[in-house]
Every structure is written in C-alpha cells, then in structure tokens.
mmCIF file with all atom_site columns, C-alpha atoms in Angstrom:
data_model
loop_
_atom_site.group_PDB
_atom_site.id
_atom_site.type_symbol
_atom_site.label_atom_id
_atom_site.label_alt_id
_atom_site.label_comp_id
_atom_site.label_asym_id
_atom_site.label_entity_id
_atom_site.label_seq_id
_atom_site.pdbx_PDB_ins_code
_atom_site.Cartn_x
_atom_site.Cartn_y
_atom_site.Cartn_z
_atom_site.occupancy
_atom_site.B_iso_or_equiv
_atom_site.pdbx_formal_charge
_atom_site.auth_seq_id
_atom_site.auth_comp_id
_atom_site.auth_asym_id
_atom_site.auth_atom_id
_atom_site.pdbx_PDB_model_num
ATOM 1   C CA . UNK O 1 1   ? -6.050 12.204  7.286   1.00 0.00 ? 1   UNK O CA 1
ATOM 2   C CA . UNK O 1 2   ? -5.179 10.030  4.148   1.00 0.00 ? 2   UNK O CA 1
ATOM 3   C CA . UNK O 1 3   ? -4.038 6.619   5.046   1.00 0.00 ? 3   UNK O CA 1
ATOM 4   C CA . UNK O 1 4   ? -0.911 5.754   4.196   1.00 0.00 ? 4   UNK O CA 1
ATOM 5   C CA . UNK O 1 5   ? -0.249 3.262   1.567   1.00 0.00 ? 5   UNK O CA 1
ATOM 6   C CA . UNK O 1 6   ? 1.128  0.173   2.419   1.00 0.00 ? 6   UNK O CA 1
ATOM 7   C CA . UNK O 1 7   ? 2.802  -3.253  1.442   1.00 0.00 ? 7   UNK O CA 1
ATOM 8   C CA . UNK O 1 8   ? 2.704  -6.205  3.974   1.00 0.00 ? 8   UNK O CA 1
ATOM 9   C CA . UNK O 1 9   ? 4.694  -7.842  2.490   1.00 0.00 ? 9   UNK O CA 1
ATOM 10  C CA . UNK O 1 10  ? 8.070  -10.223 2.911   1.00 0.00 ? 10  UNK O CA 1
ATOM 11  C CA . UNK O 1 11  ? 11.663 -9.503  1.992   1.00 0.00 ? 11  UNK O CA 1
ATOM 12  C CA . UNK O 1 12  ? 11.858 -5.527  2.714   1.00 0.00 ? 12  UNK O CA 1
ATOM 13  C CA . UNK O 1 13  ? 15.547 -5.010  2.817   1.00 0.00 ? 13  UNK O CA 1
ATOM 14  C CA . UNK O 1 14  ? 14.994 -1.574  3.409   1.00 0.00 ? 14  UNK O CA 1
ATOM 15  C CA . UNK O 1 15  ? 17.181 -0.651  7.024   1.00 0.00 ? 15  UNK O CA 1
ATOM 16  C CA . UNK O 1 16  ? 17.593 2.740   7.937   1.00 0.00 ? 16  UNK O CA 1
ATOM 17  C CA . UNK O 1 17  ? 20.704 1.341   10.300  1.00 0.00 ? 17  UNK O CA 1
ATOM 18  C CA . UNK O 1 18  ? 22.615 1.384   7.164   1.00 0.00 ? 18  UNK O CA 1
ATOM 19  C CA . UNK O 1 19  ? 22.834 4.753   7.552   1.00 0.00 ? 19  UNK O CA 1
ATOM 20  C CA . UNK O 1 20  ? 22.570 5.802   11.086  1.00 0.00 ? 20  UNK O CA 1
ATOM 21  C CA . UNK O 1 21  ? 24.782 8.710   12.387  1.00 0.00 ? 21  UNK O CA 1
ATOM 22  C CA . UNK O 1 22  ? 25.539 9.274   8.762   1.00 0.00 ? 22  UNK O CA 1
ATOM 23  C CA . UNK O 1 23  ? 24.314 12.677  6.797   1.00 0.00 ? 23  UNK O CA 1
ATOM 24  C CA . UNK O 1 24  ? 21.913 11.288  4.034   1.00 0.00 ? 24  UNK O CA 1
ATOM 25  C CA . UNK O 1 25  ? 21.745 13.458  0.853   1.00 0.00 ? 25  UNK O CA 1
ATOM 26  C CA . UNK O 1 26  ? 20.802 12.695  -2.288  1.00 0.00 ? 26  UNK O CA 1
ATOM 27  C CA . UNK O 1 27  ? 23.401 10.155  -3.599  1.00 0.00 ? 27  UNK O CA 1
ATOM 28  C CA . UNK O 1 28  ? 21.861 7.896   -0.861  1.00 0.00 ? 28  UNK O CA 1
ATOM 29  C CA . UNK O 1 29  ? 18.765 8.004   -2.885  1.00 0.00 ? 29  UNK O CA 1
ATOM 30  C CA . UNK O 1 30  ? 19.888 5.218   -5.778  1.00 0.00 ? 30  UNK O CA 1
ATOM 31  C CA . UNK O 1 31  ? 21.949 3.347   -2.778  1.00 0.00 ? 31  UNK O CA 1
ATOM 32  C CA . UNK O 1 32  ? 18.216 2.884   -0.504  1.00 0.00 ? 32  UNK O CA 1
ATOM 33  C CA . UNK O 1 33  ? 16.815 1.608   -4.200  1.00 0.00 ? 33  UNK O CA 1
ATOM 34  C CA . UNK O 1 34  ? 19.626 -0.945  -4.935  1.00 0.00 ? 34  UNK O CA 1
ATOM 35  C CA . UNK O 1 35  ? 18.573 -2.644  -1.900  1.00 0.00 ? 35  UNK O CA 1
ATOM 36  C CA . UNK O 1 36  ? 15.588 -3.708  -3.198  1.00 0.00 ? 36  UNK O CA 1
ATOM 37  C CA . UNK O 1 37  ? 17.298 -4.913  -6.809  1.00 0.00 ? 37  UNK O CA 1
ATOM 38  C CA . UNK O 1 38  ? 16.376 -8.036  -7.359  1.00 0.00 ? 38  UNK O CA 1
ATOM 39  C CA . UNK O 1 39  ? 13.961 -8.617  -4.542  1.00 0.00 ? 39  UNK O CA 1
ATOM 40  C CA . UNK O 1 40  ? 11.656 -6.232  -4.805  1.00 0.00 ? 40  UNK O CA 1
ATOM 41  C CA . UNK O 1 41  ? 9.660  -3.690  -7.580  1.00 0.00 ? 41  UNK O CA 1
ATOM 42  C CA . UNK O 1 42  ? 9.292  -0.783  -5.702  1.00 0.00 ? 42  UNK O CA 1
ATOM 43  C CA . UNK O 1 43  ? 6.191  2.103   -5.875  1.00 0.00 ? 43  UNK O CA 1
ATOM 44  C CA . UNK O 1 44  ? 6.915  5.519   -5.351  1.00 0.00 ? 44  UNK O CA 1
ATOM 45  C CA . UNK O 1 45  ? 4.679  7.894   -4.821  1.00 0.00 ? 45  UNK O CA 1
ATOM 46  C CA . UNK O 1 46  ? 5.198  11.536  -4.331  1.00 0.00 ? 46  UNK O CA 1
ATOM 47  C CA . UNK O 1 47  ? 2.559  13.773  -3.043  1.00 0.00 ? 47  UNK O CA 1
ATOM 48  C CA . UNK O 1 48  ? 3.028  18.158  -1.905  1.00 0.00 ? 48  UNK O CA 1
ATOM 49  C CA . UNK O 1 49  ? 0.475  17.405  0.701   1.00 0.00 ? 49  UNK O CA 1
ATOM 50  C CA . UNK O 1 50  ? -0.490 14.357  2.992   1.00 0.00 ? 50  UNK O CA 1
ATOM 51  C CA . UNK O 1 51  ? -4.453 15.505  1.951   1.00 0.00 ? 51  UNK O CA 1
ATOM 52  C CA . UNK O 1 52  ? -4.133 15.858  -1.565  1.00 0.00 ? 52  UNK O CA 1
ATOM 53  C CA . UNK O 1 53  ? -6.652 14.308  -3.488  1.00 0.00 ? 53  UNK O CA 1
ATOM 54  C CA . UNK O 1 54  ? -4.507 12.248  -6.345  1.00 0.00 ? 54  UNK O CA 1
ATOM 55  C CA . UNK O 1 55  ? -2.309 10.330  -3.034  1.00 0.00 ? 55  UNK O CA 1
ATOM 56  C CA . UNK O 1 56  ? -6.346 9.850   -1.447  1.00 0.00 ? 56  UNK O CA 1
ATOM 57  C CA . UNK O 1 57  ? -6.934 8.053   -4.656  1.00 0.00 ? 57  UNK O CA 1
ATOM 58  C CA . UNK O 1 58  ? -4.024 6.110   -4.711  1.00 0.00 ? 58  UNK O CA 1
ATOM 59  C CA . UNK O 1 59  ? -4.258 4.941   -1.068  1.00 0.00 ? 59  UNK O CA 1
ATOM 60  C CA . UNK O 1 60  ? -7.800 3.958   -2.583  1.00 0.00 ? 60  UNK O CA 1
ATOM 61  C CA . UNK O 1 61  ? -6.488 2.220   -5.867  1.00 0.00 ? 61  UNK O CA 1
ATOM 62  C CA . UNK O 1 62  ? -3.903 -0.110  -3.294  1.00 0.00 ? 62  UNK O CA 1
ATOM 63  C CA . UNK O 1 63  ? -6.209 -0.665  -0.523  1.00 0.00 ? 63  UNK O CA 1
ATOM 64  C CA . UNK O 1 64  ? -7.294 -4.191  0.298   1.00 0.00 ? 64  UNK O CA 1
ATOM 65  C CA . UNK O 1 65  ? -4.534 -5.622  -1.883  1.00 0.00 ? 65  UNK O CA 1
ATOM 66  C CA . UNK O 1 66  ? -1.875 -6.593  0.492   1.00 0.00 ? 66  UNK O CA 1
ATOM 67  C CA . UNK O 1 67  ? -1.938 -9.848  -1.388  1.00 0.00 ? 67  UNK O CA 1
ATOM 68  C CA . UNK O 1 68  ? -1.731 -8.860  -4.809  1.00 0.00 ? 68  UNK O CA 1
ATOM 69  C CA . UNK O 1 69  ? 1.328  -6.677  -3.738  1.00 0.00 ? 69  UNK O CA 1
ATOM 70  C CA . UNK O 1 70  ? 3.003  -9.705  -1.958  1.00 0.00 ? 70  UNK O CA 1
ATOM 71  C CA . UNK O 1 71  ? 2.546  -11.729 -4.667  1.00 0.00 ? 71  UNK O CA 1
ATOM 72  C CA . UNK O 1 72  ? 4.278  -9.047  -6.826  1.00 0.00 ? 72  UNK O CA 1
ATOM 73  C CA . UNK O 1 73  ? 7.274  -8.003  -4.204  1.00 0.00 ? 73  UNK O CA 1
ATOM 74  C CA . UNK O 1 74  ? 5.865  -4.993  -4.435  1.00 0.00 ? 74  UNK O CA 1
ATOM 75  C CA . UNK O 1 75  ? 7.269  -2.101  -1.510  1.00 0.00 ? 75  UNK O CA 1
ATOM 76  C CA . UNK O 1 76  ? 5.174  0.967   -1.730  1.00 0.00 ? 76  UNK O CA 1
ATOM 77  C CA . UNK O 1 77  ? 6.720  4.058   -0.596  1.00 0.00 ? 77  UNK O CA 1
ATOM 78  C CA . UNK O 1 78  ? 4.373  7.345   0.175   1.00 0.00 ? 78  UNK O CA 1
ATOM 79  C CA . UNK O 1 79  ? 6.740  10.261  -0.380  1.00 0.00 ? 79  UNK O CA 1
ATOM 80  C CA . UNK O 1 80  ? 4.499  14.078  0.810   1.00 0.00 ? 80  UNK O CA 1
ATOM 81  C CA . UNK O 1 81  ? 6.790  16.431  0.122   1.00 0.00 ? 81  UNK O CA 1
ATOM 82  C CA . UNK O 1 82  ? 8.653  18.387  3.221   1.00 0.00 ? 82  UNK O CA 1
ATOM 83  C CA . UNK O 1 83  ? 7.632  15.065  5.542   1.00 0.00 ? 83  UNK O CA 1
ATOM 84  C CA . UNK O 1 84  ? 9.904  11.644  6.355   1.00 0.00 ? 84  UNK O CA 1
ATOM 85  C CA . UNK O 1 85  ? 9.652  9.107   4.224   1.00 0.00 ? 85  UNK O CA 1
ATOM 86  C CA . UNK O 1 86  ? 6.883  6.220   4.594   1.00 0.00 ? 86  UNK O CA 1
ATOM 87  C CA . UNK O 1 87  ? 8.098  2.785   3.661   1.00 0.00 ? 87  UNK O CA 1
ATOM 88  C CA . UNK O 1 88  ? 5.731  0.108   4.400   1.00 0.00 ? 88  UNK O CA 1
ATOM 89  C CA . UNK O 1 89  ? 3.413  1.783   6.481   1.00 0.00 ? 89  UNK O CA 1
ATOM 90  C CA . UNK O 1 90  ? 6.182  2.599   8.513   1.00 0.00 ? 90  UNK O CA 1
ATOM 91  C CA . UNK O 1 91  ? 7.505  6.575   8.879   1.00 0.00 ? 91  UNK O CA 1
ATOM 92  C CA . UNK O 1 92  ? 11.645 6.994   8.415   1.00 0.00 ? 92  UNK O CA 1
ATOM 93  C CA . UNK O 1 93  ? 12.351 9.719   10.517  1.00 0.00 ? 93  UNK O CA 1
ATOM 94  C CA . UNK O 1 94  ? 15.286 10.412  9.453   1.00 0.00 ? 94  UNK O CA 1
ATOM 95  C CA . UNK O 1 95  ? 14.908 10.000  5.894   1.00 0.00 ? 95  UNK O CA 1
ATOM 96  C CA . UNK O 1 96  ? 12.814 13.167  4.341   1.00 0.00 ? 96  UNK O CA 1
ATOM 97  C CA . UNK O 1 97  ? 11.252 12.661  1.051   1.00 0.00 ? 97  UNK O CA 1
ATOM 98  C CA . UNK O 1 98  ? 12.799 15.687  -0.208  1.00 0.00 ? 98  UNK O CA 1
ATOM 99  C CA . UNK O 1 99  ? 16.166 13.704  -1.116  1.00 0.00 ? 99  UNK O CA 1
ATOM 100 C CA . UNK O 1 100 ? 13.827 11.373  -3.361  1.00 0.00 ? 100 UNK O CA 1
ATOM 101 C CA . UNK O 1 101 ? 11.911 14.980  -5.087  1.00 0.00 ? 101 UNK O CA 1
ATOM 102 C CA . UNK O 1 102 ? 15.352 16.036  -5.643  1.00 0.00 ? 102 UNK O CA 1
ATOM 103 C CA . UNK O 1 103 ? 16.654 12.440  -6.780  1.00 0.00 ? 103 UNK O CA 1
ATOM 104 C CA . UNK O 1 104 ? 13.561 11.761  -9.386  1.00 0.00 ? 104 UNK O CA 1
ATOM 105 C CA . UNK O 1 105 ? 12.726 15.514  -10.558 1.00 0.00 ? 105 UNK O CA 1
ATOM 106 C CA . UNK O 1 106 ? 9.666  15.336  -9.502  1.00 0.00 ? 106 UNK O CA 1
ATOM 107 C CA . UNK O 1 107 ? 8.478  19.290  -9.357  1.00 0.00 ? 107 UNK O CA 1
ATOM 108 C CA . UNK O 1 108 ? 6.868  21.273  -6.567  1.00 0.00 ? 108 UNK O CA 1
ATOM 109 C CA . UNK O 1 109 ? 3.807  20.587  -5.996  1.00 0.00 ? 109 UNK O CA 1
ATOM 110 C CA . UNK O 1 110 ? 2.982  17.569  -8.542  1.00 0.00 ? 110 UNK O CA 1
ATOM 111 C CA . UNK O 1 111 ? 1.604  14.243  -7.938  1.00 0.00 ? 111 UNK O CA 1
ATOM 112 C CA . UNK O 1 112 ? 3.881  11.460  -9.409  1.00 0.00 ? 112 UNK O CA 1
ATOM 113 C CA . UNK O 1 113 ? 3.897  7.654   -9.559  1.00 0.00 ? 113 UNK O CA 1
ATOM 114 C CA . UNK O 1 114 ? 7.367  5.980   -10.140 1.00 0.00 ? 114 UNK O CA 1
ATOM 115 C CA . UNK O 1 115 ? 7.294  1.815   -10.953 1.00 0.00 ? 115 UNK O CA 1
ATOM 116 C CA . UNK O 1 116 ? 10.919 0.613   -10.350 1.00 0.00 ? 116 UNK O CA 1
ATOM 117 C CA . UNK O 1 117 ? 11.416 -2.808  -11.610 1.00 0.00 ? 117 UNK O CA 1
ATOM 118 C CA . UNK O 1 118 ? 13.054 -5.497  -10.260 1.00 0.00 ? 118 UNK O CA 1
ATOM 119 C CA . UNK O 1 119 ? 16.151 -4.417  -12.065 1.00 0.00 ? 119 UNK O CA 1
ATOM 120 C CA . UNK O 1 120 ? 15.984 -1.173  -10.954 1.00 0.00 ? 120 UNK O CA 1
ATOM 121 C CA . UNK O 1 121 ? 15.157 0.543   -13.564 1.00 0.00 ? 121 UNK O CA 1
ATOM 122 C CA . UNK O 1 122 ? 11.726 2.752   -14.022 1.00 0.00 ? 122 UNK O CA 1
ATOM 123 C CA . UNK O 1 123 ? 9.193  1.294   -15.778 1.00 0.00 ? 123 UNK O CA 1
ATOM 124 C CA . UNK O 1 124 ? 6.285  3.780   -14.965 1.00 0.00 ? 124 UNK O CA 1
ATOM 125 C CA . UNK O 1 125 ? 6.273  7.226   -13.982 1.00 0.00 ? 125 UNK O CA 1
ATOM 126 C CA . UNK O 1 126 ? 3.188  9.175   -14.666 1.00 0.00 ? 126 UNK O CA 1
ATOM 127 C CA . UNK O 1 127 ? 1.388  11.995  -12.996 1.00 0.00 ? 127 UNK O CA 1
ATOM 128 C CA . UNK O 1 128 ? -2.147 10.471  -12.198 1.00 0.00 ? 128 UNK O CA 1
ATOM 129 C CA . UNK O 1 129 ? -2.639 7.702   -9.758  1.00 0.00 ? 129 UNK O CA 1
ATOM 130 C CA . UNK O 1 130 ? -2.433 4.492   -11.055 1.00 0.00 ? 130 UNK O CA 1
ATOM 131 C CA . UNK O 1 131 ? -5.070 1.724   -11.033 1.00 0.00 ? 131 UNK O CA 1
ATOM 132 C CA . UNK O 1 132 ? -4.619 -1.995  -9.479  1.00 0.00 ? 132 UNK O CA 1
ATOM 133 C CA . UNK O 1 133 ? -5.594 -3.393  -12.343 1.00 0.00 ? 133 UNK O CA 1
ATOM 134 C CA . UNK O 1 134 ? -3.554 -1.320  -14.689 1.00 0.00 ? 134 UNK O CA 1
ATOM 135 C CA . UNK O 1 135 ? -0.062 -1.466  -12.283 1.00 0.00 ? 135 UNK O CA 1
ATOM 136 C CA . UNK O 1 136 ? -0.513 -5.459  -11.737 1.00 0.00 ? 136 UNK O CA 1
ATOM 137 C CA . UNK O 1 137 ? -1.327 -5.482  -15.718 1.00 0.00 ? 137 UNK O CA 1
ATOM 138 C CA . UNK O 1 138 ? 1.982  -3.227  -16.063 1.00 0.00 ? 138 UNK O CA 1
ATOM 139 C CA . UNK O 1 139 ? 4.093  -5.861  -13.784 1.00 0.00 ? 139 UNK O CA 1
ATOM 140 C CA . UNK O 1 140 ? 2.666  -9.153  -14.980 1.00 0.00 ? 140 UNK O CA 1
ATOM 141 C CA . UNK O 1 141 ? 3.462  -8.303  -18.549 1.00 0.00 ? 141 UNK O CA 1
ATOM 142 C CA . UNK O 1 142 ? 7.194  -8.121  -17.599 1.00 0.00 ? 142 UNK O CA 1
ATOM 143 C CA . UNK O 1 143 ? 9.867  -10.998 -18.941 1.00 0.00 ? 143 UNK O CA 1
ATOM 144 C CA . UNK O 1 144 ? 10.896 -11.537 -14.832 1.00 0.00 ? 144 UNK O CA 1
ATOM 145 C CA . UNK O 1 145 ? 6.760  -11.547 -13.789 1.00 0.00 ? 145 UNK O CA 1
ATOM 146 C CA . UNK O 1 146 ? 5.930  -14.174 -16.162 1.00 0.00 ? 146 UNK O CA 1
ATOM 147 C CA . UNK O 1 147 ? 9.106  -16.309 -15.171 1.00 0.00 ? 147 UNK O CA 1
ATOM 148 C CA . UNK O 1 148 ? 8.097  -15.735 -10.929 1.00 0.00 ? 148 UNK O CA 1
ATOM 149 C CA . UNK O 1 149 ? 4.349  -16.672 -12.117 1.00 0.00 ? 149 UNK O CA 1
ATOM 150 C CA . UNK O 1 150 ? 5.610  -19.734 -14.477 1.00 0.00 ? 150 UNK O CA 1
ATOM 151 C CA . UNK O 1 151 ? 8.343  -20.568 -10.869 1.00 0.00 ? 151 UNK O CA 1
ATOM 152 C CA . UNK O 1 152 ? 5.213  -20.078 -8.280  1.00 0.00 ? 152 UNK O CA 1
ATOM 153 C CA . UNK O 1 153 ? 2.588  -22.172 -10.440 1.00 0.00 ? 153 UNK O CA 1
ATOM 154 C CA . UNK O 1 154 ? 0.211  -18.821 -9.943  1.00 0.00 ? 154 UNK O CA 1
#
C-alpha cells in the first residue's frame, strides 16, 4: 500500500465538526479551503487509485520533509478518487474526495497536483508529481514566502 502523504505540521484549521450532521456537497469544497486562507498553502493531490504509480512518487518526492513543509505551512491533502479524504495523515470519513474531483475538474482517472497559496488562489496544478525541490522553489519565490522568510530570519 502507498503511504499516505503527510504534513506534521502546526496551525491545521481543518475540523470536520464544522460540518457534522450536515450533507457536504460540493459548495463545501471552497468553504474547507478558506479555512486554511491565510494560514496555510495547501497541496492537493488527486489520485484514481491508492496504488497508482504518479501518487507512489509523490509520497516519495514529500517523504522525510516534515520540516520543510512546516516551515512552509504547507497541509498536504491525498485525494484517491471514490475514497475519504486524507488530510494530514489523517482519513475524513465523512468527507469523500469526489466533492474535491468534482470541485477542481480534475478528470477520471488522472493524476493531478493543485498548489493553493496562502491567498487561496492556485498557483500550481499540473499532471505529474511534483519535486521538493521544485514545489519549495515554487513557494519560496512567492511575495508572502520571502516576507515569512525575511519575519522568521530563515
């Protein structure tokens, strides 16, 4: 089985209370993101299959760099088609990824990487994992990086 992709990492508003005993569609989508604007840059990842090669490679790409992602805000969300959503490391029972295929128009069957900035708005999406080097490249180059790196002395 493919790990699962992970952030350890500190301020994850994500709460799936928000929306207990409540029927979550699609519109939800956008209102799960904006709790993460301005805290967090968030990684999706979308995957048909929990074995497919392209998420394998990704969980590769990430792995070891709990750090790196902390010191980014980064929240990485694994998103296999038909299956809850992973946020975290954590499984959402109750949220299926299907809502975010729907959501982002990501087709059947495709492998897709989605970079949400800070702001909330995408600044990646692209249909090949993505390196470590080339996502933290991707982040550190933006206006709001540079000021947290300038702010943090890293």
């Amino acid at each position: 089985m493919v790990s699962t992709l992970i952030m350890a990492g500190e301020g994850q508003p994500f709460n799936m209370a928000t929306f207990e005993n409540k029927s979550i569609d699609s519109s939800d989508v956008m209102a799960l993101m904006a709790d993460y604007q301005w805290q967090n840059r968030v990684l999706l990842v979308f995957a048909p299959v929990a074995e497919h090669g392209a998420l394998a490679e990704q969980s590769a790409n990430l792995s070891g760099m709990e750090a790196d992602l902390r010191a980014r805000d980064l929240v990485v969300w694994q998103l296999v088609d038909q299956e809850p959503a992973v946020v975290n490391g954590a499984a959402s029972p109750d949220l299926t990824s299907q809502l975010f295929y729907d959501h982002f128009s990501i087709e059947d069957g495709e492998f897709t990487v989605i970079l949400l900035g800070k702001d909330g708005t995408e600044k990646l999406k692209q249909t090949q994992p993505v390196t470590a080097n080339g996502l933290f490249s991707l982040i550190d180059a933006m206006p709001m990086r540079q000021r947290e790196m300038r702010q943090r002395g890293s």
